[in-house]
PDB file of C-alpha atoms in Angstrom:
ATOM      1  CA  MET A 145       2.153 -32.998  -2.652  1.00 63.00           C
ATOM      2  CA  ALA A 146      -0.670 -30.792  -1.429  1.00 86.00           C
ATOM      3  CA  LYS A 147      -1.608 -28.722   1.585  1.00 94.00           C
ATOM      4  CA  THR A 148       1.892 -27.975   2.828  1.00 94.00           C
ATOM      5  CA  GLY A 149       2.465 -25.142   5.259  1.00 96.00           C
ATOM      6  CA  PRO A 150       0.028 -23.544   7.718  1.00 97.00           C
ATOM      7  CA  GLN A 151      -3.568 -23.679   6.493  1.00 98.00           C
ATOM      8  CA  ARG A 152      -5.073 -20.997   8.762  1.00 98.00           C
ATOM      9  CA  TYR A 153      -4.237 -17.314   8.486  1.00 98.00           C
ATOM     10  CA  PRO A 154      -3.250 -16.067  11.966  1.00 98.00           C
ATOM     11  CA  GLY A 155      -6.082 -14.130  13.597  1.00 97.00           C
ATOM     12  CA  ALA A 156      -8.718 -15.076  11.007  1.00 98.00           C
ATOM     13  CA  SER A 157     -12.164 -15.958  12.344  1.00 98.00           C
ATOM     14  CA  THR A 158     -13.772 -19.279  11.347  1.00 98.00           C
ATOM     15  CA  ALA A 159     -17.252 -18.098  12.344  1.00 98.00           C
ATOM     16  CA  TYR A 160     -18.355 -18.673   8.722  1.00 98.00           C
ATOM     17  CA  TRP A 161     -16.592 -21.958   8.000  1.00 98.00           C
ATOM     18  CA  HIS A 162     -17.894 -23.674   4.838  1.00 98.00           C
ATOM     19  CA  GLN A 163     -15.358 -26.449   4.280  1.00 98.00           C
ATOM     20  CA  SER A 164     -17.388 -28.816   6.453  1.00 97.00           C
ATOM     21  CA  ARG A 165     -20.236 -28.631   3.934  1.00 97.00           C
ATOM     22  CA  TYR A 166     -18.213 -28.184   0.736  1.00 97.00           C
ATOM     23  CA  GLY A 167     -15.057 -30.232   1.164  1.00 96.00           C
ATOM     24  CA  GLY A 168     -13.184 -28.903  -1.869  1.00 96.00           C
ATOM     25  CA  SER A 169     -10.044 -30.296  -3.471  1.00 96.00           C
ATOM     26  CA  ALA A 170      -6.639 -30.321  -1.805  1.00 97.00           C
ATOM     27  CA  MET A 171      -4.013 -28.414  -3.782  1.00 97.00           C
ATOM     28  CA  GLU A 172      -0.867 -26.243  -3.552  1.00 97.00           C
ATOM     29  CA  SER A 173      -2.023 -22.662  -4.038  1.00 97.00           C
ATOM     30  CA  ASN A 174       0.368 -20.620  -6.165  1.00 97.00           C
ATOM     31  CA  VAL A 175      -2.051 -18.001  -7.515  1.00 98.00           C
ATOM     32  CA  GLY A 176      -4.023 -15.426  -5.544  1.00 98.00           C
ATOM     33  CA  VAL A 177      -7.361 -14.231  -6.944  1.00 98.00           C
ATOM     34  CA  ILE A 178      -8.821 -11.020  -5.481  1.00 98.00           C
ATOM     35  CA  HIS A 179     -12.551 -10.186  -5.601  1.00 98.00           C
ATOM     36  CA  THR A 180     -14.734  -7.440  -4.205  1.00 98.00           C
ATOM     37  CA  THR A 181     -18.034  -8.429  -2.590  1.00 98.00           C
ATOM     38  CA  GLU A 182     -20.008  -5.467  -3.996  1.00 98.00           C
ATOM     39  CA  GLY A 183     -21.581  -5.135  -0.591  1.00 97.00           C
ATOM     40  CA  THR A 184     -20.801  -3.657   2.801  1.00 97.00           C
ATOM     41  CA  SER A 185     -20.836  -6.728   5.044  1.00 97.00           C
ATOM     42  CA  VAL A 186     -19.630 -10.332   4.982  1.00 98.00           C
ATOM     43  CA  PRO A 187     -21.934 -12.147   2.509  1.00 98.00           C
ATOM     44  CA  SER A 188     -23.663 -15.429   3.218  1.00 97.00           C
ATOM     45  CA  TYR A 189     -22.302 -16.776  -0.098  1.00 98.00           C
ATOM     46  CA  GLY A 190     -25.448 -18.892  -0.418  1.00 97.00           C
ATOM     47  CA  GLY A 191     -24.514 -20.916   2.622  1.00 97.00           C
ATOM     48  CA  GLY A 192     -21.000 -21.377   1.237  1.00 98.00           C
ATOM     49  CA  ALA A 193     -21.933 -22.400  -2.306  1.00 98.00           C
ATOM     50  CA  SER A 194     -20.023 -19.424  -3.766  1.00 98.00           C
ATOM     51  CA  ALA A 195     -17.593 -18.708  -0.941  1.00 98.00           C
ATOM     52  CA  PRO A 196     -13.906 -17.820  -1.340  1.00 98.00           C
ATOM     53  CA  ASN A 197     -11.135 -19.002   0.963  1.00 98.00           C
ATOM     54  CA  PHE A 198     -11.037 -15.690   2.840  1.00 98.00           C
ATOM     55  CA  THR A 199     -13.090 -12.548   3.325  1.00 98.00           C
ATOM     56  CA  ALA A 200     -11.493  -9.293   4.498  1.00 98.00           C
ATOM     57  CA  LEU A 201     -13.867  -6.838   6.202  1.00 98.00           C
ATOM     58  CA  PRO A 202     -12.550  -3.271   6.627  1.00 98.00           C
ATOM     59  CA  ASP A 203     -12.670  -2.041  10.221  1.00 98.00           C
ATOM     60  CA  ILE A 204     -12.423   1.589   9.195  1.00 97.00           C
ATOM     61  CA  PRO A 205     -12.371   3.265  12.647  1.00 97.00           C
ATOM     62  CA  ASN A 206      -9.468   1.040  13.701  1.00 97.00           C
ATOM     63  CA  ARG A 207      -7.753   1.111  10.290  1.00 97.00           C
ATOM     64  CA  ARG A 208      -7.436  -2.640   9.921  1.00 98.00           C
ATOM     65  CA  LEU A 209      -8.913  -5.592   8.046  1.00 98.00           C
ATOM     66  CA  ARG A 210     -10.843  -8.243   9.954  1.00 98.00           C
ATOM     67  CA  TRP A 211     -10.281 -11.611   8.317  1.00 98.00           C
ATOM     68  CA  TYR A 212     -12.762 -14.480   8.025  1.00 98.00           C
ATOM     69  CA  GLN A 213     -11.651 -17.857   6.730  1.00 98.00           C
ATOM     70  CA  HIS A 214     -14.059 -20.230   4.980  1.00 98.00           C
ATOM     71  CA  PHE A 215     -11.712 -22.907   3.581  1.00 98.00           C
ATOM     72  CA  ASP A 216      -8.139 -23.980   4.247  1.00 98.00           C
ATOM     73  CA  PHE A 217      -5.536 -22.039   2.307  1.00 98.00           C
ATOM     74  CA  ASP A 218      -4.781 -25.048   0.097  1.00 98.00           C
ATOM     75  CA  VAL A 219      -8.356 -26.211  -0.459  1.00 98.00           C
ATOM     76  CA  SER A 220     -10.331 -25.121  -3.522  1.00 98.00           C
ATOM     77  CA  SER A 221     -13.070 -22.609  -2.814  1.00 98.00           C
ATOM     78  CA  ARG A 222     -16.098 -21.684  -4.923  1.00 98.00           C
ATOM     79  CA  ALA A 223     -16.106 -18.014  -5.974  1.00 98.00           C
ATOM     80  CA  LEU A 224     -15.260 -18.548  -9.661  1.00 98.00           C
ATOM     81  CA  VAL A 225     -17.293 -19.820 -12.592  1.00 97.00           C
ATOM     82  CA  ASN A 226     -15.928 -23.113 -13.921  1.00 96.00           C
ATOM     83  CA  ARG A 227     -17.493 -23.975 -17.260  1.00 95.00           C
ATOM     84  CA  ALA A 228     -17.610 -27.487 -18.656  1.00 93.00           C
ATOM     85  CA  GLY A 229     -15.066 -28.338 -21.309  1.00 91.00           C
ATOM     86  CA  GLY A 230     -12.624 -25.553 -20.519  1.00 93.00           C
ATOM     87  CA  VAL A 231      -9.846 -25.087 -17.991  1.00 96.00           C
ATOM     88  CA  ASP A 232     -10.169 -25.536 -14.253  1.00 97.00           C
ATOM     89  CA  THR A 233     -10.615 -22.316 -12.290  1.00 98.00           C
ATOM     90  CA  ASN A 234     -11.480 -22.818  -8.622  1.00 97.00           C
ATOM     91  CA  THR A 235      -9.419 -26.001  -8.409  1.00 96.00           C
ATOM     92  CA  LEU A 236      -6.362 -24.796 -10.334  1.00 95.00           C
ATOM     93  CA  ASN A 237      -4.216 -23.920  -7.284  1.00 97.00           C
ATOM     94  CA  ALA A 238      -5.997 -20.600  -6.717  1.00 98.00           C
ATOM     95  CA  VAL A 239      -6.503 -19.148  -3.254  1.00 98.00           C
ATOM     96  CA  GLN A 240      -9.335 -16.608  -3.327  1.00 98.00           C
ATOM     97  CA  ILE A 241      -9.911 -13.456  -1.269  1.00 98.00           C
ATOM     98  CA  GLU A 242     -13.056 -11.320  -1.198  1.00 98.00           C
ATOM     99  CA  LEU A 243     -12.600  -7.698  -0.117  1.00 98.00           C
ATOM    100  CA  VAL A 244     -15.798  -6.343   1.436  1.00 98.00           C
ATOM    101  CA  GLY A 245     -16.696  -3.172  -0.419  1.00 98.00           C
ATOM    102  CA  THR A 246     -17.072  -2.159  -4.044  1.00 98.00           C
ATOM    103  CA  CYS A 247     -15.201  -1.360  -7.244  1.00 98.00           C
ATOM    104  CA  ASP A 248     -18.246   0.208  -8.946  1.00 98.00           C
ATOM    105  CA  PRO A 249     -17.599   3.940  -9.562  1.00 98.00           C
ATOM    106  CA  LYS A 250     -21.266   4.777  -9.014  1.00 98.00           C
ATOM    107  CA  TYR A 251     -20.519   4.109  -5.326  1.00 98.00           C
ATOM    108  CA  ARG A 252     -17.229   6.019  -5.319  1.00 97.00           C
ATOM    109  CA  THR A 253     -18.472   8.538  -2.761  1.00 97.00           C
ATOM    110  CA  ALA A 254     -21.860   7.339  -1.494  1.00 97.00           C
ATOM    111  CA  TRP A 255     -24.048   4.245  -1.365  1.00 97.00           C
ATOM    112  CA  GLY A 256     -27.497   5.347  -0.264  1.00 96.00           C
ATOM    113  CA  ASP A 257     -26.997   6.999   3.111  1.00 97.00           C
ATOM    114  CA  ARG A 258     -23.573   5.386   3.554  1.00 97.00           C
ATOM    115  CA  ARG A 259     -20.382   7.254   2.775  1.00 98.00           C
ATOM    116  CA  ALA A 260     -17.210   5.857   1.187  1.00 97.00           C
ATOM    117  CA  GLY A 261     -14.252   5.936   3.510  1.00 97.00           C
ATOM    118  CA  ARG A 262     -16.536   6.116   6.542  1.00 97.00           C
ATOM    119  CA  ASP A 263     -18.993   3.228   6.152  1.00 97.00           C
ATOM    120  CA  TYR A 264     -17.366   1.168   3.393  1.00 98.00           C
ATOM    121  CA  LEU A 265     -14.410   1.208   1.007  1.00 98.00           C
ATOM    122  CA  PHE A 266     -14.396   1.952  -2.693  1.00 98.00           C
ATOM    123  CA  TRP A 267     -11.369  -0.251  -3.271  1.00 98.00           C
ATOM    124  CA  PRO A 268      -9.860   1.533  -6.304  1.00 98.00           C
ATOM    125  CA  ASP A 269      -9.493   4.545  -3.961  1.00 97.00           C
ATOM    126  CA  ALA A 270      -8.614   2.475  -0.886  1.00 98.00           C
ATOM    127  CA  PRO A 271      -6.577   4.334   1.746  1.00 97.00           C
ATOM    128  CA  ASP A 272      -2.992   3.233   2.127  1.00 97.00           C
ATOM    129  CA  TRP A 273      -3.653   1.593   5.494  1.00 97.00           C
ATOM    130  CA  ALA A 274      -6.094  -0.817   3.798  1.00 98.00           C
ATOM    131  CA  LEU A 275      -3.575  -1.674   1.090  1.00 98.00           C
ATOM    132  CA  ALA A 276      -0.946  -2.250   3.771  1.00 97.00           C
ATOM    133  CA  GLU A 277      -3.321  -4.556   5.651  1.00 98.00           C
ATOM    134  CA  LEU A 278      -3.986  -6.557   2.482  1.00 98.00           C
ATOM    135  CA  ALA A 279      -0.227  -6.689   1.940  1.00 98.00           C
ATOM    136  CA  LYS A 280       0.226  -8.452   5.287  1.00 98.00           C
ATOM    137  CA  PHE A 281      -1.803 -11.369   3.923  1.00 98.00           C
ATOM    138  CA  VAL A 282       0.036 -11.271   0.592  1.00 98.00           C
ATOM    139  CA  ARG A 283       3.377 -11.381   2.396  1.00 98.00           C
ATOM    140  CA  TRP A 284       2.230 -14.253   4.617  1.00 98.00           C
ATOM    141  CA  ALA A 285       1.067 -16.197   1.546  1.00 98.00           C
ATOM    142  CA  HIS A 286       4.501 -15.664   0.030  1.00 98.00           C
ATOM    143  CA  GLU A 287       6.497 -16.613   3.112  1.00 97.00           C
ATOM    144  CA  GLU A 288       4.412 -19.635   4.096  1.00 97.00           C
ATOM    145  CA  HIS A 289       3.202 -20.888   0.704  1.00 97.00           C
ATOM    146  CA  GLY A 290       5.525 -19.400  -1.909  1.00 97.00           C
ATOM    147  CA  VAL A 291       2.869 -17.324  -3.723  1.00 98.00           C
ATOM    148  CA  GLN A 292       5.018 -14.962  -5.746  1.00 97.00           C
ATOM    149  CA  LEU A 293       5.058 -11.243  -4.978  1.00 98.00           C
ATOM    150  CA  ARG A 294       4.254 -10.325  -8.548  1.00 97.00           C
ATOM    151  CA  SER A 295       1.373  -9.270 -10.759  1.00 97.00           C
ATOM    152  CA  THR A 296       1.888  -9.025 -14.506  1.00 96.00           C
ATOM    153  CA  VAL A 297      -1.715  -8.281 -15.508  1.00 97.00           C
ATOM    154  CA  THR A 298      -3.437  -4.964 -16.129  1.00 97.00           C
ATOM    155  CA  TRP A 299      -5.935  -4.026 -13.414  1.00 98.00           C
ATOM    156  CA  THR A 300      -8.687  -2.361 -15.438  1.00 97.00           C
ATOM    157  CA  ALA A 301     -11.258  -0.006 -13.928  1.00 98.00           C
ATOM    158  CA  TYR A 302     -14.816  -1.291 -13.649  1.00 98.00           C
ATOM    159  CA  PRO A 303     -17.085  -1.451 -15.679  1.00 98.00           C
ATOM    160  CA  SER A 304     -14.581  -1.593 -18.570  1.00 97.00           C
ATOM    161  CA  SER A 305     -13.137  -4.677 -16.852  1.00 98.00           C
ATOM    162  CA  TYR A 306     -16.405  -6.603 -17.245  1.00 98.00           C
ATOM    163  CA  GLY A 307     -16.750  -9.324 -19.877  1.00 97.00           C
ATOM    164  CA  ALA A 308     -14.293 -10.510 -22.509  1.00 95.00           C
ATOM    165  CA  THR A 309     -11.638  -7.809 -22.262  1.00 95.00           C
ATOM    166  CA  SER A 310      -8.024  -7.749 -23.378  1.00 94.00           C
ATOM    167  CA  ALA A 311      -6.966  -8.132 -19.738  1.00 94.00           C
ATOM    168  CA  ARG A 312      -8.728 -11.482 -19.284  1.00 98.00           C
ATOM    169  CA  LEU A 313      -6.349 -14.412 -19.623  1.00 98.00           C
ATOM    170  CA  SER A 314      -6.745 -17.220 -22.079  1.00 97.00           C
ATOM    171  CA  GLY A 315      -6.931 -20.763 -20.806  1.00 97.00           C
ATOM    172  CA  SER A 316      -3.238 -21.394 -21.476  1.00 97.00           C
ATOM    173  CA  GLN A 317      -2.203 -18.075 -19.912  1.00 97.00           C
ATOM    174  CA  TRP A 318      -4.233 -18.891 -16.803  1.00 98.00           C
ATOM    175  CA  GLN A 319      -2.622 -22.304 -16.496  1.00 97.00           C
ATOM    176  CA  ALA A 320       0.862 -20.774 -16.752  1.00 97.00           C
ATOM    177  CA  TYR A 321       0.229 -17.827 -14.400  1.00 98.00           C
ATOM    178  CA  TYR A 322       1.894 -17.387 -11.003  1.00 97.00           C
ATOM    179  CA  GLY A 323       1.331 -14.513  -8.610  1.00 98.00           C
ATOM    180  CA  TRP A 324      -1.637 -12.210  -8.023  1.00 98.00           C
ATOM    181  CA  LEU A 325      -4.553 -11.204 -10.212  1.00 98.00           C
ATOM    182  CA  GLY A 326      -8.229 -10.291  -9.995  1.00 98.00           C
ATOM    183  CA  HIS A 327     -11.557 -11.904 -10.821  1.00 98.00           C
ATOM    184  CA  GLN A 328     -11.476  -9.774 -13.983  1.00 98.00           C
ATOM    185  CA  HIS A 329      -8.503 -11.788 -15.291  1.00 98.00           C
ATOM    186  CA  VAL A 330      -9.819 -15.337 -14.848  1.00 98.00           C
ATOM    187  CA  PRO A 331     -10.997 -17.165 -18.009  1.00 98.00           C
ATOM    188  CA  GLU A 332     -14.551 -18.487 -18.293  1.00 97.00           C
ATOM    189  CA  ASN A 333     -15.650 -15.618 -16.009  1.00 98.00           C
ATOM    190  CA  SER A 334     -17.242 -12.284 -16.871  1.00 98.00           C
ATOM    191  CA  HIS A 335     -17.032 -10.315 -13.617  1.00 98.00           C
ATOM    192  CA  GLY A 336     -14.851  -7.195 -13.565  1.00 98.00           C
ATOM    193  CA  ASP A 337     -13.954  -6.936  -9.890  1.00 98.00           C
ATOM    194  CA  PRO A 338     -11.905  -5.668  -8.154  1.00 98.00           C
ATOM    195  CA  GLY A 339     -11.493  -2.965 -10.805  1.00 98.00           C
ATOM    196  CA  ASN A 340      -8.301  -0.933 -10.810  1.00 98.00           C
ATOM    197  CA  LEU A 341      -7.174  -1.940  -7.342  1.00 98.00           C
ATOM    198  CA  ASP A 342      -3.688  -0.538  -6.662  1.00 97.00           C
ATOM    199  CA  MET A 343      -2.016  -3.943  -6.543  1.00 98.00           C
ATOM    200  CA  ALA A 344       1.378  -2.398  -7.275  1.00 97.00           C
ATOM    201  CA  ARG A 345       1.157  -0.522  -3.984  1.00 97.00           C
ATOM    202  CA  VAL A 346       0.040  -3.680  -2.153  1.00 98.00           C
ATOM    203  CA  LEU A 347       3.107  -5.494  -3.466  1.00 98.00           C
ATOM    204  CA  GLN A 348       5.356  -2.609  -2.425  1.00 97.00           C
ATOM    205  CA  HIS A 349       4.044  -2.963   1.111  1.00 97.00           C
ATOM    206  CA  ALA A 350       4.438  -6.744   0.961  1.00 98.00           C
ATOM    207  CA  ARG A 351       8.057  -6.416  -0.158  1.00 97.00           C
ATOM    208  CA  GLY A 352       8.772  -3.724   2.430  1.00 95.00           C
ATOM    209  CA  THR A 353       9.915  -1.268  -0.253  1.00 88.00           C
ATOM    210  CA  THR A 354       7.432   1.570   0.285  1.00 77.00           C
ATOM    211  CA  GLU A 355       9.748   3.753   2.389  1.00 65.00           C
ATOM    212  CA  GLN A 356      12.484   3.608  -0.221  1.00 56.00           C
ATOM    213  CA  GLU A 357      10.134   4.168  -3.134  1.00 56.00           C
ATOM    214  CA  ASP A 358       8.413   7.076  -1.381  1.00 55.00           C
ATOM    215  CA  ASP A 359      11.769   8.874  -1.086  1.00 55.00           C
ATOM    216  CA  PRO A 360      12.092  11.185  -4.132  1.00 54.00           C
ATOM    217  CA  MET A 361      15.898  10.817  -3.947  1.00 54.00           C
ATOM    218  CA  ALA A 362      15.822   6.994  -3.827  1.00 53.00           C
ATOM    219  CA  GLY A 363      17.963   5.522  -6.582  1.00 50.00           C
ATOM    220  CA  MET A 364      19.291   8.901  -7.748  1.00 54.00           C
ATOM    221  CA  THR A 365      22.993   9.199  -8.536  1.00 54.00           C
ATOM    222  CA  ALA A 366      25.110  12.188  -7.496  1.00 55.00           C
ATOM    223  CA  GLU A 367      24.796  13.486 -11.068  1.00 53.00           C
ATOM    224  CA  ASP A 368      20.994  13.096 -10.944  1.00 51.00           C
ATOM    225  CA  ILE A 369      20.828  15.122  -7.746  1.00 54.00           C
ATOM    226  CA  THR A 370      23.176  17.778  -9.152  1.00 53.00           C
ATOM    227  CA  ARG A 371      20.914  18.152 -12.148  1.00 50.00           C
ATOM    228  CA  ALA A 372      17.792  18.173  -9.993  1.00 50.00           C
ATOM    229  CA  VAL A 373      18.893  20.670  -7.369  1.00 52.00           C
ATOM    230  CA  TRP A 374      21.473  23.429  -7.766  1.00 49.00           C
ATOM    231  CA  LEU A 375      22.907  24.960  -4.620  1.00 46.00           C
ATOM    232  CA  LYS A 376      24.505  28.327  -5.225  1.00 42.00           C
ATOM    233  CA  ASP A 377      25.200  30.888  -2.503  1.00 41.00           C
ATOM    234  CA  HIS A 378      22.918  28.847  -0.231  1.00 42.00           C
ATOM    235  CA  ILE A 379      19.957  29.341  -2.605  1.00 43.00           C
ATOM    236  CA  VAL A 380      18.160  26.483  -4.284  1.00 49.00           C
ATOM    237  CA  GLY A 381      17.636  27.393  -7.898  1.00 50.00           C
ATOM    238  CA  VAL A 382      18.107  26.488 -11.534  1.00 49.00           C
ATOM    239  CA  PRO A 383      21.638  26.318 -12.981  1.00 50.00           C
ATOM    240  CA  GLU A 384      22.523  29.138 -15.349  1.00 48.00           C
ATOM    241  CA  GLY A 385      21.400  28.412 -18.857  1.00 49.00           C
ATOM    242  CA  TRP A 386      18.614  26.096 -17.785  1.00 48.00           C
ATOM    243  CA  GLY A 387      15.419  27.844 -18.778  1.00 47.00           C
ATOM    244  CA  ALA A 388      12.088  26.798 -17.328  1.00 47.00           C
ATOM    245  CA  THR A 389      10.673  26.343 -20.819  1.00 47.00           C
ATOM    246  CA  GLY A 390      11.608  23.069 -22.396  1.00 46.00           C
ATOM    247  CA  ASN A 391      13.620  21.933 -19.392  1.00 48.00           C
ATOM    248  CA  THR A 392      13.318  18.141 -19.190  1.00 48.00           C
ATOM    249  CA  GLU A 393      15.994  17.478 -16.564  1.00 47.00           C
ATOM    250  CA  TRP A 394      15.293  19.770 -13.617  1.00 47.00           C
ATOM    251  CA  LYS A 395      12.756  18.215 -11.252  1.00 47.00           C
ATOM    252  CA  PRO A 396      12.220  20.814  -8.539  1.00 48.00           C
ATOM    253  CA  ALA A 397       8.940  19.953  -6.861  1.00 47.00           C
ATOM    254  CA  SER A 398       9.539  16.614  -5.154  1.00 50.00           C
ATOM    255  CA  ILE A 399      13.200  17.343  -4.382  1.00 52.00           C
ATOM    256  CA  LEU A 400      12.574  20.806  -2.948  1.00 53.00           C
ATOM    257  CA  ILE A 401       9.662  19.561  -0.864  1.00 54.00           C
ATOM    258  CA  ASP A 402      11.929  16.843   0.513  1.00 58.00           C
ATOM    259  CA  ILE A 403      14.691  19.351   1.288  1.00 64.00           C
ATOM    260  CA  GLY A 404      12.137  21.640   2.911  1.00 61.00           C
ATOM    261  CA  LYS A 405      10.968  18.830   5.181  1.00 65.00           C
ATOM    262  CA  ARG A 406      14.525  17.904   6.149  1.00 69.00           C
ATOM    263  CA  THR A 407      15.462  21.540   6.739  1.00 70.00           C
ATOM    264  CA  ARG A 408      12.457  22.062   9.003  1.00 72.00           C
ATOM    265  CA  ALA A 409      13.417  18.912  10.918  1.00 72.00           C
ATOM    266  CA  LEU A 410      16.941  20.272  11.438  1.00 75.00           C
ATOM    267  CA  GLU A 411      15.540  23.635  12.503  1.00 74.00           C
ATOM    268  CA  ALA A 412      13.291  21.921  15.052  1.00 74.00           C
ATOM    269  CA  GLU A 413      16.262  19.969  16.404  1.00 75.00           C
ATOM    270  CA  LEU A 414      18.332  23.157  16.606  1.00 76.00           C
ATOM    271  CA  LYS A 415      15.508  24.922  18.426  1.00 76.00           C
ATOM    272  CA  ALA A 416      15.398  22.100  20.983  1.00 75.00           C
ATOM    273  CA  GLN A 417      19.162  22.288  21.442  1.00 75.00           C
ATOM    274  CA  ARG A 418      18.988  26.038  21.995  1.00 73.00           C
ATOM    275  CA  ALA A 419      16.301  25.562  24.634  1.00 75.00           C
ATOM    276  CA  THR A 420      18.538  23.066  26.436  1.00 74.00           C
ATOM    277  CA  ILE A 421      21.487  25.451  26.236  1.00 75.00           C
ATOM    278  CA  ASP A 422      19.362  28.272  27.666  1.00 73.00           C
ATOM    279  CA  LYS A 423      18.386  26.111  30.630  1.00 72.00           C
ATOM    280  CA  LEU A 424      22.019  25.154  31.190  1.00 71.00           C
ATOM    281  CA  ALA A 425      23.154  28.771  30.971  1.00 69.00           C
ATOM    282  CA  ASP A 426      20.467  29.834  33.442  1.00 70.00           C
ATOM    283  CA  ALA A 427      21.569  27.125  35.846  1.00 70.00           C
ATOM    284  CA  VAL A 428      25.240  28.111  35.562  1.00 67.00           C
ATOM    285  CA  GLY A 429      24.397  31.800  35.948  1.00 65.00           C
ATOM    286  CA  THR A 430      22.302  31.103  39.020  1.00 63.00           C
ATOM    287  CA  ALA A 431      25.355  29.501  40.594  1.00 61.00           C
ATOM    288  CA  GLY A 432      27.107  32.867  40.198  1.00 61.00           C
ATOM    289  CA  GLN A 433      29.819  31.741  37.808  1.00 62.00           C
ATOM    290  CA  PHE A 434      28.776  33.509  34.576  1.00 65.00           C
ATOM    291  CA  ASP A 435      26.332  36.077  33.242  1.00 72.00           C
ATOM    292  CA  PRO A 436      23.630  33.815  31.698  1.00 70.00           C
ATOM    293  CA  GLU A 437      22.748  36.241  28.885  1.00 74.00           C
ATOM    294  CA  VAL A 438      26.381  36.645  27.840  1.00 73.00           C
ATOM    295  CA  LEU A 439      26.852  32.889  27.902  1.00 70.00           C
ATOM    296  CA  LYS A 440      23.728  32.315  25.793  1.00 71.00           C
ATOM    297  CA  ARG A 441      24.809  34.902  23.245  1.00 74.00           C
ATOM    298  CA  GLU A 442      28.281  33.464  22.862  1.00 72.00           C
ATOM    299  CA  ILE A 443      27.018  29.896  22.474  1.00 73.00           C
ATOM    300  CA  ARG A 444      24.409  30.923  19.888  1.00 69.00           C
ATOM    301  CA  GLU A 445      26.998  32.839  17.882  1.00 70.00           C
ATOM    302  CA  ALA A 446      29.271  29.802  17.924  1.00 67.00           C
ATOM    303  CA  ILE A 447      26.434  27.559  16.696  1.00 64.00           C
ATOM    304  CA  GLU A 448      25.414  29.976  13.947  1.00 62.00           C
ATOM    305  CA  SER A 449      28.998  30.229  12.715  1.00 58.00           C
ATOM    306  CA  ILE A 450      28.995  26.516  11.823  1.00 53.00           C
ATOM    307  CA  THR A 451      25.349  26.206  10.698  1.00 50.00           C
ATOM    308  CA  VAL A 452      24.644  25.988   6.976  1.00 45.00           C
ATOM    309  CA  ARG A 453      21.357  27.677   6.121  1.00 45.00           C
ATOM    310  CA  LEU A 454      19.325  26.705   3.115  1.00 42.00           C
ATOM    311  CA  ASP A 455      16.562  28.961   1.864  1.00 40.00           C
ATOM    312  CA  THR A 456      14.138  26.680   0.072  1.00 39.00           C
ATOM    313  CA  THR A 457      11.118  27.291  -2.064  1.00 39.00           C
ATOM    314  CA  GLU A 458       8.592  24.469  -2.116  1.00 40.00           C
ATOM    315  CA  GLY A 459       6.927  23.765  -5.430  1.00 38.00           C
ATOM    316  CA  ALA A 460       3.468  22.355  -5.888  1.00 36.00           C
TER     317      ALA A 460
END
């Protein structure tokens, strides 16, 4: 069975539709191949002769990807080399995506008068919003077509990724692969794009696990936290006997920064509550029932008597 599920990615433009000219082969895509265009605009792809299924153009001012679709999701496209006598590449259930931009480090910061991050993306350093936008497609491909949210290959930086590298799959490995990989991994090909794209981060976004994995306390047991942060007399410090030299268990920086953020959030909430109390006390005092200043002082003292204060030092 082939071409099950929706064939058009929601919102993708078909302004550059090439399937009418190059019909392709119907299939069930279970592998995603990611390329970079090594350019700053949607290519012509030789009139479609070397087109992928999709092209994603960064809309940097609006922090989104604009998608163009050239072939159905489950129709073979044409962005891979397929040599005679070897394995199939384009037609072996591979949906292909070109990311407009570059993976070449010589364009890491500038490309002529254009600037990375402003006029184009150097994808190995792509901002998190761009990775999250790519993840929306990856998640859709998983939910609608079963493309696995996994990548077991090494994403090597360009130009080391070019040619016959250890990261490029053999014919049998390619035939047995499921999930996501890059042009640099496909057999019979020599290109090294998309370099060391942060595919792990893309998959985190696609799985919806970024918030948890960004939390430095995520997955820590009570014992882990006790070893990481020691609270004594309301001071965050190192337990007695734990010297800074050779200490492999105490992890102050990320934990203390997190505590600092949470403490500041509590302080901001307390400040807002105090402002509300002041307004209430003023209103009551105006009615002639109480001295507003006395009322404010008594309420503040009551709050402070039950407030736990943490003095934190944020590490770098």
